[in-house]
PDB file of C-alpha atoms and ligand atoms in Angstrom:
ATOM      1  CA  MET A 104     131.052  87.913 104.376  1.00  0.00           C
ATOM      2  CA  ILE A 105     128.748  87.296 101.475  1.00  0.00           C
ATOM      3  CA  LEU A 106     130.082  85.951  98.213  1.00  0.00           C
ATOM      4  CA  SER A 107     129.816  89.174  96.235  1.00  0.00           C
ATOM      5  CA  ASP A 108     132.219  91.002  98.595  1.00  0.00           C
ATOM      6  CA  ASN A 109     135.090  88.885  97.236  1.00  0.00           C
ATOM      7  CA  VAL A 110     134.225  89.606  93.626  1.00  0.00           C
ATOM      8  CA  ILE A 111     132.568  93.026  93.549  1.00  0.00           C
ATOM      9  CA  PRO A 112     134.048  95.468  96.078  1.00  0.00           C
ATOM     10  CA  ARG A 113     131.440  97.043  98.375  1.00  0.00           C
ATOM     11  CA  THR A 114     132.663 100.446  97.206  1.00  0.00           C
ATOM     12  CA  ASP A 115     131.437  99.620  93.698  1.00  0.00           C
ATOM     13  CA  VAL A 116     127.872  99.093  94.986  1.00  0.00           C
ATOM     14  CA  ILE A 117     126.071 102.385  95.507  1.00  0.00           C
ATOM     15  CA  LYS A 118     122.598 102.315  96.963  1.00  0.00           C
ATOM     16  CA  ARG A 119     120.227 104.605  95.101  1.00  0.00           C
ATOM     17  CA  ALA A 120     117.333 104.645  97.594  1.00  0.00           C
ATOM     18  CA  GLY A 121     116.574 103.368 101.095  1.00  0.00           C
ATOM     19  CA  ARG A 122     114.675 100.179 100.359  1.00  0.00           C
ATOM     20  CA  ILE A 123     115.435  99.261  96.752  1.00  0.00           C
ATOM     21  CA  GLY A 124     117.955  99.879  94.003  1.00  0.00           C
ATOM     22  CA  ALA A 125     121.740  99.988  93.708  1.00  0.00           C
ATOM     23  CA  GLU A 126     124.121 101.091  90.998  1.00  0.00           C
ATOM     24  CA  ILE A 127     127.043  98.768  90.354  1.00  0.00           C
ATOM     25  CA  ARG A 128     130.221 100.329  88.990  1.00  0.00           C
ATOM     26  CA  ASN A 129     133.217  99.034  87.046  1.00  0.00           C
ATOM     27  CA  ILE A 130     131.631  96.003  85.423  1.00  0.00           C
ATOM     28  CA  LYS A 131     131.465  95.471  81.683  1.00  0.00           C
ATOM     29  CA  LEU A 132     128.442  93.228  81.146  1.00  0.00           C
ATOM     30  CA  SER A 133     128.918  90.336  78.727  1.00  0.00           C
ATOM     31  CA  GLY A 134     128.153  86.687  78.201  1.00  0.00           C
ATOM     32  CA  ASP A 135     131.756  85.851  79.105  1.00  0.00           C
ATOM     33  CA  LEU A 136     131.788  87.023  82.735  1.00  0.00           C
ATOM     34  CA  PRO A 137     133.165  84.368  85.116  1.00  0.00           C
ATOM     35  CA  GLU A 138     130.630  82.246  86.967  1.00  0.00           C
ATOM     36  CA  GLN A 139     131.554  83.838  90.314  1.00  0.00           C
ATOM     37  CA  MET A 140     130.792  87.267  88.904  1.00  0.00           C
ATOM     38  CA  ILE A 141     127.366  86.120  87.639  1.00  0.00           C
ATOM     39  CA  ALA A 142     126.643  84.595  91.072  1.00  0.00           C
ATOM     40  CA  SER A 143     127.664  87.864  92.733  1.00  0.00           C
ATOM     41  CA  ILE A 144     125.473  89.937  90.410  1.00  0.00           C
ATOM     42  CA  ASN A 145     122.573  87.579  91.189  1.00  0.00           C
ATOM     43  CA  GLU A 146     123.229  87.982  94.907  1.00  0.00           C
ATOM     44  CA  LEU A 147     123.201  91.780  94.604  1.00  0.00           C
ATOM     45  CA  LEU A 148     120.025  91.560  92.523  1.00  0.00           C
ATOM     46  CA  LEU A 149     118.294  89.520  95.243  1.00  0.00           C
ATOM     47  CA  GLU A 150     119.402  92.035  97.874  1.00  0.00           C
ATOM     48  CA  HIS A 151     118.617  95.286  96.013  1.00  0.00           C
ATOM     49  CA  LYS A 152     115.783  94.044  93.719  1.00  0.00           C
ATOM     50  CA  VAL A 153     116.883  96.316  90.860  1.00  0.00           C
ATOM     51  CA  ILE A 154     120.479  97.037  89.906  1.00  0.00           C
ATOM     52  CA  PHE A 155     121.837  99.583  87.448  1.00  0.00           C
ATOM     53  CA  PHE A 156     124.940  99.619  85.265  1.00  0.00           C
ATOM     54  CA  ARG A 157     126.059 102.721  83.368  1.00  0.00           C
ATOM     55  CA  ASP A 158     128.157 102.871  80.197  1.00  0.00           C
ATOM     56  CA  GLN A 159     127.233  99.541  78.621  1.00  0.00           C
ATOM     57  CA  LEU A 160     127.345 101.004  75.118  1.00  0.00           C
ATOM     58  CA  HIS A 161     129.263  97.959  73.835  1.00  0.00           C
ATOM     59  CA  LEU A 162     126.154  95.756  74.153  1.00  0.00           C
ATOM     60  CA  ASP A 163     124.063  94.746  71.168  1.00  0.00           C
ATOM     61  CA  ASP A 164     121.016  92.442  71.224  1.00  0.00           C
ATOM     62  CA  ALA A 165     123.142  89.294  70.908  1.00  0.00           C
ATOM     63  CA  GLU A 166     125.499  90.207  73.765  1.00  0.00           C
ATOM     64  CA  GLN A 167     122.575  91.388  75.923  1.00  0.00           C
ATOM     65  CA  GLU A 168     121.041  87.927  75.537  1.00  0.00           C
ATOM     66  CA  ARG A 169     124.367  86.099  76.030  1.00  0.00           C
ATOM     67  CA  PHE A 170     124.580  87.916  79.352  1.00  0.00           C
ATOM     68  CA  ALA A 171     120.915  87.370  80.298  1.00  0.00           C
ATOM     69  CA  ILE A 172     121.007  83.638  79.580  1.00  0.00           C
ATOM     70  CA  ARG A 173     123.650  83.219  82.298  1.00  0.00           C
ATOM     71  CA  PHE A 174     120.777  83.681  84.798  1.00  0.00           C
ATOM     72  CA  GLY A 175     118.440  81.106  83.236  1.00  0.00           C
ATOM     73  CA  GLU A 176     116.550  80.172  80.117  1.00  0.00           C
ATOM     74  CA  LEU A 177     115.396  83.063  77.910  1.00  0.00           C
ATOM     75  CA  ALA A 178     111.634  83.496  77.582  1.00  0.00           C
ATOM     76  CA  PRO A 179     109.984  85.162  74.596  1.00  0.00           C
ATOM     77  CA  HIS A 180     106.862  87.226  75.324  1.00  0.00           C
ATOM     78  CA  PRO A 181     103.847  84.864  75.096  1.00  0.00           C
ATOM     79  CA  THR A 182     101.988  86.977  72.531  1.00  0.00           C
ATOM     80  CA  LEU A 183     104.506  89.501  71.171  1.00  0.00           C
ATOM     81  CA  GLY A 184     107.240  86.920  70.606  1.00  0.00           C
ATOM     82  CA  ALA A 185     110.786  88.216  70.211  1.00  0.00           C
ATOM     83  CA  ILE A 186     112.369  90.577  67.714  1.00  0.00           C
ATOM     84  CA  LYS A 187     114.014  88.973  64.718  1.00  0.00           C
ATOM     85  CA  GLY A 188     117.243  87.129  65.396  1.00  0.00           C
ATOM     86  CA  THR A 189     116.747  87.058  69.182  1.00  0.00           C
ATOM     87  CA  ALA A 190     115.296  84.533  71.635  1.00  0.00           C
ATOM     88  CA  SER A 191     113.484  86.907  73.967  1.00  0.00           C
ATOM     89  CA  ILE A 192     114.080  90.577  73.188  1.00  0.00           C
ATOM     90  CA  ILE A 193     111.159  92.949  72.927  1.00  0.00           C
ATOM     91  CA  GLU A 194     111.576  96.471  71.667  1.00  0.00           C
ATOM     92  CA  LEU A 195     109.765  99.402  73.224  1.00  0.00           C
ATOM     93  CA  ASP A 196     109.995 102.316  70.797  1.00  0.00           C
ATOM     94  CA  SER A 197     108.122 105.451  71.875  1.00  0.00           C
ATOM     95  CA  THR A 198     107.117 106.174  68.294  1.00  0.00           C
ATOM     96  CA  ARG A 199     105.103 102.951  68.195  1.00  0.00           C
ATOM     97  CA  ALA A 200     101.724 102.143  69.716  1.00  0.00           C
ATOM     98  CA  GLY A 201     101.624 100.538  73.143  1.00  0.00           C
ATOM     99  CA  SER A 202     105.302 101.123  73.936  1.00  0.00           C
ATOM    100  CA  ARG A 203     104.801 103.275  77.026  1.00  0.00           C
ATOM    101  CA  ALA A 204     104.496 101.120  80.114  1.00  0.00           C
ATOM    102  CA  ASP A 205     102.914 103.843  82.247  1.00  0.00           C
ATOM    103  CA  LEU A 206     101.037 101.590  84.646  1.00  0.00           C
ATOM    104  CA  TRP A 207     102.441  99.900  87.753  1.00  0.00           C
ATOM    105  CA  HIS A 208     103.013  96.266  86.896  1.00  0.00           C
ATOM    106  CA  THR A 209     105.081  93.131  87.287  1.00  0.00           C
ATOM    107  CA  ASP A 210     105.974  91.739  83.876  1.00  0.00           C
ATOM    108  CA  GLY A 211     103.936  88.947  82.372  1.00  0.00           C
ATOM    109  CA  THR A 212     101.807  87.920  85.347  1.00  0.00           C
ATOM    110  CA  PHE A 213      99.030  86.693  83.044  1.00  0.00           C
ATOM    111  CA  VAL A 214     100.884  83.358  82.819  1.00  0.00           C
ATOM    112  CA  ASN A 215     101.789  81.152  85.763  1.00  0.00           C
ATOM    113  CA  ALA A 216     105.576  80.918  85.301  1.00  0.00           C
ATOM    114  CA  TYR A 217     106.074  84.610  84.615  1.00  0.00           C
ATOM    115  CA  PRO A 218     109.621  85.949  84.054  1.00  0.00           C
ATOM    116  CA  LYS A 219     112.026  86.004  86.995  1.00  0.00           C
ATOM    117  CA  ILE A 220     114.500  88.557  85.671  1.00  0.00           C
ATOM    118  CA  ALA A 221     114.417  91.303  83.049  1.00  0.00           C
ATOM    119  CA  VAL A 222     117.482  92.995  81.557  1.00  0.00           C
ATOM    120  CA  LEU A 223     116.542  96.367  80.080  1.00  0.00           C
ATOM    121  CA  ARG A 224     118.994  98.303  77.895  1.00  0.00           C
ATOM    122  CA  GLY A 225     118.496 102.006  77.230  1.00  0.00           C
ATOM    123  CA  ILE A 226     119.459 102.582  73.600  1.00  0.00           C
ATOM    124  CA  VAL A 227     118.047 106.036  72.812  1.00  0.00           C
ATOM    125  CA  MET A 228     116.989 107.908  75.938  1.00  0.00           C
ATOM    126  CA  PRO A 229     115.466 111.397  75.934  1.00  0.00           C
ATOM    127  CA  PRO A 230     117.524 114.269  77.422  1.00  0.00           C
ATOM    128  CA  PHE A 231     114.791 114.831  79.978  1.00  0.00           C
ATOM    129  CA  GLY A 232     111.822 112.767  81.162  1.00  0.00           C
ATOM    130  CA  GLY A 233     111.315 109.057  80.550  1.00  0.00           C
ATOM    131  CA  ASP A 234     112.604 107.838  83.931  1.00  0.00           C
ATOM    132  CA  THR A 235     111.572 104.409  85.186  1.00  0.00           C
ATOM    133  CA  VAL A 236     110.457 103.754  88.781  1.00  0.00           C
ATOM    134  CA  TRP A 237     110.654 100.401  90.581  1.00  0.00           C
ATOM    135  CA  SER A 238     108.987  99.393  93.850  1.00  0.00           C
ATOM    136  CA  ASN A 239     109.883  96.662  96.326  1.00  0.00           C
ATOM    137  CA  THR A 240     107.034  94.173  96.816  1.00  0.00           C
ATOM    138  CA  ALA A 241     108.813  92.387  99.706  1.00  0.00           C
ATOM    139  CA  SER A 242     109.151  95.515 101.867  1.00  0.00           C
ATOM    140  CA  ALA A 243     105.584  96.458 100.861  1.00  0.00           C
ATOM    141  CA  TYR A 244     104.383  93.175 102.376  1.00  0.00           C
ATOM    142  CA  LEU A 245     106.314  93.879 105.581  1.00  0.00           C
ATOM    143  CA  ASP A 246     104.753  97.371 105.687  1.00  0.00           C
ATOM    144  CA  LEU A 247     101.256  95.893 105.857  1.00  0.00           C
ATOM    145  CA  ALA A 248      99.757  95.805 109.345  1.00  0.00           C
ATOM    146  CA  PRO A 249      99.673  92.164 110.590  1.00  0.00           C
ATOM    147  CA  PRO A 250      95.893  91.716 110.069  1.00  0.00           C
ATOM    148  CA  LEU A 251      96.301  92.908 106.461  1.00  0.00           C
ATOM    149  CA  GLN A 252      99.236  90.516 105.991  1.00  0.00           C
ATOM    150  CA  ARG A 253      97.009  87.668 107.157  1.00  0.00           C
ATOM    151  CA  LEU A 254      94.316  88.764 104.699  1.00  0.00           C
ATOM    152  CA  ALA A 255      96.816  88.995 101.810  1.00  0.00           C
ATOM    153  CA  ASP A 256      98.314  85.604 102.751  1.00  0.00           C
ATOM    154  CA  ARG A 257      95.020  83.873 101.966  1.00  0.00           C
ATOM    155  CA  LEU A 258      93.895  85.855  98.908  1.00  0.00           C
ATOM    156  CA  TRP A 259      94.281  84.828  95.288  1.00  0.00           C
ATOM    157  CA  ALA A 260      93.968  87.128  92.267  1.00  0.00           C
ATOM    158  CA  VAL A 261      93.142  86.559  88.612  1.00  0.00           C
ATOM    159  CA  HIS A 262      95.669  88.147  86.233  1.00  0.00           C
ATOM    160  CA  SER A 263      94.979  88.563  82.522  1.00  0.00           C
ATOM    161  CA  ASN A 264      96.374  90.262  79.439  1.00  0.00           C
ATOM    162  CA  ALA A 265      92.804  91.293  78.558  1.00  0.00           C
ATOM    163  CA  PHE A 266      92.120  94.918  79.439  1.00  0.00           C
ATOM    164  CA  ASP A 267      89.195  97.258  79.709  1.00  0.00           C
ATOM    165  CA  TYR A 268      89.509 100.170  77.301  1.00  0.00           C
ATOM    166  CA  ALA A 269      88.380 102.406  80.150  1.00  0.00           C
ATOM    167  CA  ILE A 270      91.703 102.218  81.990  1.00  0.00           C
ATOM    168  CA  LEU A 271      93.700 103.128  78.910  1.00  0.00           C
ATOM    169  CA  ALA A 272      92.309 106.613  78.329  1.00  0.00           C
ATOM    170  CA  ARG A 273      95.514 107.812  76.620  1.00  0.00           C
ATOM    171  CA  VAL A 274      95.463 105.104  73.975  1.00  0.00           C
ATOM    172  CA  SER A 275      94.239 106.313  70.563  1.00  0.00           C
ATOM    173  CA  GLU A 276      91.782 104.396  68.394  1.00  0.00           C
ATOM    174  CA  LEU A 277      94.615 103.306  66.124  1.00  0.00           C
ATOM    175  CA  ASP A 278      96.649 102.063  69.091  1.00  0.00           C
ATOM    176  CA  LYS A 279      93.669 100.128  70.401  1.00  0.00           C
ATOM    177  CA  LYS A 280      93.338  98.310  67.100  1.00  0.00           C
ATOM    178  CA  HIS A 281      97.037  97.424  67.051  1.00  0.00           C
ATOM    179  CA  LEU A 282      97.055  96.307  70.683  1.00  0.00           C
ATOM    180  CA  ASP A 283      93.944  94.286  70.130  1.00  0.00           C
ATOM    181  CA  GLU A 284      95.474  92.499  67.166  1.00  0.00           C
ATOM    182  CA  VAL A 285      98.907  91.797  68.599  1.00  0.00           C
ATOM    183  CA  PHE A 286      99.032  91.832  72.372  1.00  0.00           C
ATOM    184  CA  THR A 287      95.743  90.123  73.089  1.00  0.00           C
ATOM    185  CA  LYS A 288      95.615  87.743  70.155  1.00  0.00           C
ATOM    186  CA  THR A 289      95.464  85.042  72.814  1.00  0.00           C
ATOM    187  CA  ILE A 290      93.814  85.652  76.169  1.00  0.00           C
ATOM    188  CA  TYR A 291      95.491  84.226  79.237  1.00  0.00           C
ATOM    189  CA  GLN A 292      94.009  84.119  82.722  1.00  0.00           C
ATOM    190  CA  THR A 293      96.079  82.987  85.651  1.00  0.00           C
ATOM    191  CA  GLU A 294      95.357  82.685  89.359  1.00  0.00           C
ATOM    192  CA  HIS A 295      98.263  83.727  91.558  1.00  0.00           C
ATOM    193  CA  PRO A 296      98.427  83.905  95.333  1.00  0.00           C
ATOM    194  CA  VAL A 297      98.575  87.573  96.395  1.00  0.00           C
ATOM    195  CA  VAL A 298     101.567  86.543  98.520  1.00  0.00           C
ATOM    196  CA  ARG A 299     104.239  84.275  97.032  1.00  0.00           C
ATOM    197  CA  VAL A 300     107.295  82.861  98.714  1.00  0.00           C
ATOM    198  CA  HIS A 301     110.375  83.973  96.801  1.00  0.00           C
ATOM    199  CA  PRO A 302     112.106  80.781  95.615  1.00  0.00           C
ATOM    200  CA  GLU A 303     115.637  82.105  96.265  1.00  0.00           C
ATOM    201  CA  THR A 304     115.310  84.388  99.299  1.00  0.00           C
ATOM    202  CA  GLY A 305     112.280  82.904 101.064  1.00  0.00           C
ATOM    203  CA  GLU A 306     110.851  86.422 101.378  1.00  0.00           C
ATOM    204  CA  ARG A 307     107.107  86.962 101.054  1.00  0.00           C
ATOM    205  CA  THR A 308     106.334  89.251  98.117  1.00  0.00           C
ATOM    206  CA  LEU A 309     103.065  90.722  96.837  1.00  0.00           C
ATOM    207  CA  VAL A 310     101.946  89.593  93.381  1.00  0.00           C
ATOM    208  CA  LEU A 311      99.629  92.331  92.078  1.00  0.00           C
ATOM    209  CA  GLY A 312      99.926  95.135  89.475  1.00  0.00           C
ATOM    210  CA  ALA A 313      97.948  96.299  86.468  1.00  0.00           C
ATOM    211  CA  LEU A 314      97.239  92.863  85.054  1.00  0.00           C
ATOM    212  CA  VAL A 315      94.998  91.944  87.997  1.00  0.00           C
ATOM    213  CA  GLN A 316      91.368  91.569  86.966  1.00  0.00           C
ATOM    214  CA  ASN A 317      89.732  90.521  90.220  1.00  0.00           C
ATOM    215  CA  PHE A 318      90.279  88.630  93.455  1.00  0.00           C
ATOM    216  CA  VAL A 319      88.994  85.073  93.663  1.00  0.00           C
ATOM    217  CA  GLY A 320      85.679  85.029  95.538  1.00  0.00           C
ATOM    218  CA  LEU A 321      85.341  88.814  95.944  1.00  0.00           C
ATOM    219  CA  PRO A 322      82.862  91.120  94.208  1.00  0.00           C
ATOM    220  CA  LYS A 323      84.562  93.468  91.700  1.00  0.00           C
ATOM    221  CA  TYR A 324      83.755  96.615  93.706  1.00  0.00           C
ATOM    222  CA  VAL A 325      85.156  95.301  96.995  1.00  0.00           C
ATOM    223  CA  GLY A 326      88.136  93.847  95.169  1.00  0.00           C
ATOM    224  CA  GLN A 327      88.963  97.204  93.580  1.00  0.00           C
ATOM    225  CA  LYS A 328      89.183  98.858  97.016  1.00  0.00           C
ATOM    226  CA  LEU A 329      91.367  96.105  98.368  1.00  0.00           C
ATOM    227  CA  PHE A 330      93.572  96.233  95.271  1.00  0.00           C
ATOM    228  CA  ASP A 331      94.029 100.003  95.745  1.00  0.00           C
ATOM    229  CA  LEU A 332      94.904  99.473  99.407  1.00  0.00           C
ATOM    230  CA  PHE A 333      97.604  96.877  98.649  1.00  0.00           C
ATOM    231  CA  GLN A 334      98.941  98.787  95.654  1.00  0.00           C
ATOM    232  CA  SER A 335      99.251 101.955  97.740  1.00  0.00           C
ATOM    233  CA  HIS A 336     101.678 100.111 100.027  1.00  0.00           C
ATOM    234  CA  ILE A 337     103.663  98.868  97.029  1.00  0.00           C
ATOM    235  CA  THR A 338     103.960 102.256  95.318  1.00  0.00           C
ATOM    236  CA  ALA A 339     104.541 104.421  98.423  1.00  0.00           C
ATOM    237  CA  LEU A 340     107.437 106.692  97.468  1.00  0.00           C
ATOM    238  CA  GLU A 341     109.585 105.394 100.358  1.00  0.00           C
ATOM    239  CA  ASN A 342     109.327 101.986  98.743  1.00  0.00           C
ATOM    240  CA  THR A 343     110.589 103.021  95.301  1.00  0.00           C
ATOM    241  CA  VAL A 344     113.677 103.992  93.355  1.00  0.00           C
ATOM    242  CA  ARG A 345     113.646 106.233  90.296  1.00  0.00           C
ATOM    243  CA  TRP A 346     116.254 105.940  87.568  1.00  0.00           C
ATOM    244  CA  THR A 347     117.148 108.753  85.164  1.00  0.00           C
ATOM    245  CA  TRP A 348     118.524 107.055  82.080  1.00  0.00           C
ATOM    246  CA  LYS A 349     121.516 107.763  79.899  1.00  0.00           C
ATOM    247  CA  ASP A 350     122.155 105.960  76.612  1.00  0.00           C
ATOM    248  CA  GLY A 351     123.918 102.659  77.346  1.00  0.00           C
ATOM    249  CA  ASP A 352     122.457 102.155  80.829  1.00  0.00           C
ATOM    250  CA  VAL A 353     121.248  98.690  81.798  1.00  0.00           C
ATOM    251  CA  ALA A 354     118.679  98.004  84.523  1.00  0.00           C
ATOM    252  CA  ILE A 355     118.168  94.457  85.804  1.00  0.00           C
ATOM    253  CA  TRP A 356     115.220  93.718  88.057  1.00  0.00           C
ATOM    254  CA  ASP A 357     114.013  90.749  90.057  1.00  0.00           C
ATOM    255  CA  ASN A 358     110.531  90.489  88.600  1.00  0.00           C
ATOM    256  CA  ARG A 359     109.487  88.258  91.542  1.00  0.00           C
ATOM    257  CA  ALA A 360     110.022  91.055  94.054  1.00  0.00           C
ATOM    258  CA  THR A 361     109.228  94.295  92.195  1.00  0.00           C
ATOM    259  CA  GLN A 362     106.777  96.321  90.172  1.00  0.00           C
ATOM    260  CA  HIS A 363     107.798  99.084  87.778  1.00  0.00           C
ATOM    261  CA  TYR A 364     106.372 102.081  85.954  1.00  0.00           C
ATOM    262  CA  ALA A 365     107.811 103.945  82.950  1.00  0.00           C
ATOM    263  CA  VAL A 366     107.075 107.646  83.470  1.00  0.00           C
ATOM    264  CA  ASN A 367     105.320 108.975  80.388  1.00  0.00           C
ATOM    265  CA  ASP A 368     106.461 112.600  80.544  1.00  0.00           C
ATOM    266  CA  TYR A 369     108.729 112.935  77.505  1.00  0.00           C
ATOM    267  CA  GLY A 370     106.130 113.846  74.880  1.00  0.00           C
ATOM    268  CA  ASP A 371     107.234 112.993  71.356  1.00  0.00           C
ATOM    269  CA  GLN A 372     110.953 112.757  72.127  1.00  0.00           C
ATOM    270  CA  HIS A 373     112.428 109.476  70.978  1.00  0.00           C
ATOM    271  CA  ARG A 374     112.926 106.748  73.604  1.00  0.00           C
ATOM    272  CA  LEU A 375     114.066 103.258  72.653  1.00  0.00           C
ATOM    273  CA  VAL A 376     114.759 100.328  74.980  1.00  0.00           C
ATOM    274  CA  HIS A 377     115.345  96.601  74.436  1.00  0.00           C
ATOM    275  CA  ARG A 378     114.392  94.059  77.086  1.00  0.00           C
ATOM    276  CA  ALA A 379     115.712  90.504  77.406  1.00  0.00           C
ATOM    277  CA  THR A 380     113.694  88.226  79.658  1.00  0.00           C
ATOM    278  CA  VAL A 381     114.661  85.218  81.769  1.00  0.00           C
ATOM    279  CA  ALA A 382     112.035  82.518  82.434  1.00  0.00           C
ATOM    280  CA  GLY A 383     110.664  82.256  85.968  1.00  0.00           C
ATOM    281  CA  GLU A 384     109.310  79.627  88.329  1.00  0.00           C
ATOM    282  CA  VAL A 385     105.605  79.015  89.008  1.00  0.00           C
ATOM    283  CA  PRO A 386     104.788  81.015  92.183  1.00  0.00           C
ATOM    284  CA  VAL A 387     104.014  79.126  95.363  1.00  0.00           C
ATOM    285  CA  SER A 388     101.760  80.485  98.119  1.00  0.00           C
ATOM    286  CA  ILE A 389     102.689  80.470 101.802  1.00  0.00           C
ATOM    287  CA  ASP A 390     100.681  77.248 102.195  1.00  0.00           C
ATOM    288  CA  GLY A 391     102.427  75.534  99.301  1.00  0.00           C
ATOM    289  CA  ARG A 392      99.882  75.903  96.504  1.00  0.00           C
ATOM    290  CA  SER A 393     101.035  76.786  92.961  1.00  0.00           C
ATOM    291  CA  SER A 394      99.651  79.382  90.541  1.00  0.00           C
ATOM    292  CA  VAL A 395      97.397  78.017  87.801  1.00  0.00           C
ATOM    293  CA  THR A 396      96.720  79.241  84.282  1.00  0.00           C
ATOM    294  CA  ARG A 397      92.986  78.662  83.872  1.00  0.00           C
ATOM    295  CA  ILE A 398      92.369  79.844  80.340  1.00  0.00           C
ATOM    296  CA  THR A 399      94.677  79.891  77.377  1.00  0.00           C
ATOM    297  CA  GLY A 400      92.670  80.468  74.275  1.00  0.00           C
ATOM    298  CA  PRO A 401      91.927  82.565  71.253  1.00  0.00           C
ATOM    299  CA  LYS A 402      90.713  86.062  71.851  1.00  0.00           C
ATOM    300  CA  ALA A 403      87.192  86.313  73.277  1.00  0.00           C
ATOM    301  CA  PRO A 404      84.562  88.988  72.358  1.00  0.00           C
ATOM    302  CA  ALA A 405      85.663  92.492  71.418  1.00  0.00           C
ATOM    303  CA  THR A 406      85.230  94.316  74.725  1.00  0.00           C
ATOM    304  CA  LYS A 407      88.827  93.883  75.845  1.00  0.00           C
ATOM    305  CA  THR A 408      92.213  95.075  74.642  1.00  0.00           C
ATOM    306  CA  GLY A 409      95.811  94.954  75.716  1.00  0.00           C
ATOM    307  CA  HIS A 410      98.898  96.951  76.513  1.00  0.00           C
ATOM    308  CA  THR A 411     102.571  96.235  76.217  1.00  0.00           C
ATOM    309  CA  ILE A 412     103.029  95.989  79.954  1.00  0.00           C
ATOM    310  CA  GLY A 413     104.213  92.565  80.769  1.00  0.00           C
TER     311      GLY A 413
HETATM  312  O1  LIG B 540     110.344 101.511  79.322  1.00  0.00           O
HETATM  313  C1  LIG B 540     110.694 101.224  80.471  1.00  0.00           C
HETATM  314  O2  LIG B 540     111.455 101.903  81.140  1.00  0.00           O
HETATM  315  C2  LIG B 540     110.161  99.968  81.122  1.00  0.00           C
HETATM  316  C3  LIG B 540     109.274  99.219  80.204  1.00  0.00           C
HETATM  317  C4  LIG B 540     108.726  97.967  80.810  1.00  0.00           C
HETATM  318  O3  LIG B 540     107.739  97.963  81.486  1.00  0.00           O
HETATM  319  C5  LIG B 540     109.460  96.729  80.574  1.00  0.00           C
HETATM  320  O4  LIG B 540     110.474  96.730  79.860  1.00  0.00           O
HETATM  321  O5  LIG B 540     109.032  95.705  81.108  1.00  0.00           O
HETATM  322 FE1  LIG B 541     107.390  96.009  82.267  1.00  0.00          FE
END
C-alpha cells in the first residue's frame, strides 16, 4: 500500500481522465497540514500529474504560498517578479495584456532550473469558457514509436522567452508593447534535453512546448516539423484532462511532467487566477547531462516579444 492510502482515502481521489488528472476531496489546503498529508499530496501529484481541489475559498495569497512552500522553495518569475507582498505569486487577469496562456507550454522552460510545481487558484472564473487543459508528457513519451523515442532521447532544444510576433496573431499592438517591456526585458536562452529523467519518479518526460525556438544542430524548417510531430503526441486528446473551473478551485501540476493550455473562449468575461510557483531542479538527460542556460542578458534587437506563458 502506498503512503497516501493511509492518509487520504482512495475514495477521496477521483480520476478525471484516463492518463492524467485527479480531483481530491475533503482536504482544506493550508500551510499547517501535517507532514504526512503533504507527502501524500506530493505522491498523488507524481501519480496523476495534475490534481484538483474544489472549495478552497478560504485561501488568500499568503495562505496559498504557505501551502506551496511545503513542497519546496518559492520561485518568483524571472522577469515578471512576484505581486506585492508575495514571494512568487503572479496574477493572470483577463482584462490585462498577455494574461491568456493560450499556447501549449511548460512553465518557465527558458531557464535551466524551471519550476517543478505550480499551485493555481481560481479567484474569479467565468460562468462558461475559460477551462484549462493539461497533458501528460511522460505518457506522450511512451506513446512514441521506439525509433522516435531513440531520436528524442538524443535531441536537445533551445528554449527562450523571446518570441516571434508572427505566432501571436491575437496580440494587439498595445499588448505587444507591454509584453516587450515587461516579459522580455531580459532574454534567456536555455538548452534542455528533449527527454529528461524525472528526479522523483525516474520517468522519461518530454521537455518541449511553446518556448522552444529550435533544436540544436537542426535547420529551423526540419526542426519545426519534428516539433509538431512530438507536440502532437503530447497534446493528443487521450493524453489530456480538461478542468472546468469554479471560484475557489485549486489546480496543482507537476511542471516536470506536463504541459498546459488555458482555453481562450470566454471573450471579455472576467477571469482572474493567482499562481504560486515552487523552484525546480536542473533537468538531466538520459545520459546524465544537465540543461544549460547559454544567454542571460539584456533584451536584444526589436524583432522579438514575449507572452505570459511560463
Ligand atoms: O490561466 C490558466 O488557467 C493557466 C495559466 C498558466 O499558464 C499558468 O498559470 O501557468
Ligand atoms: Fe503556464
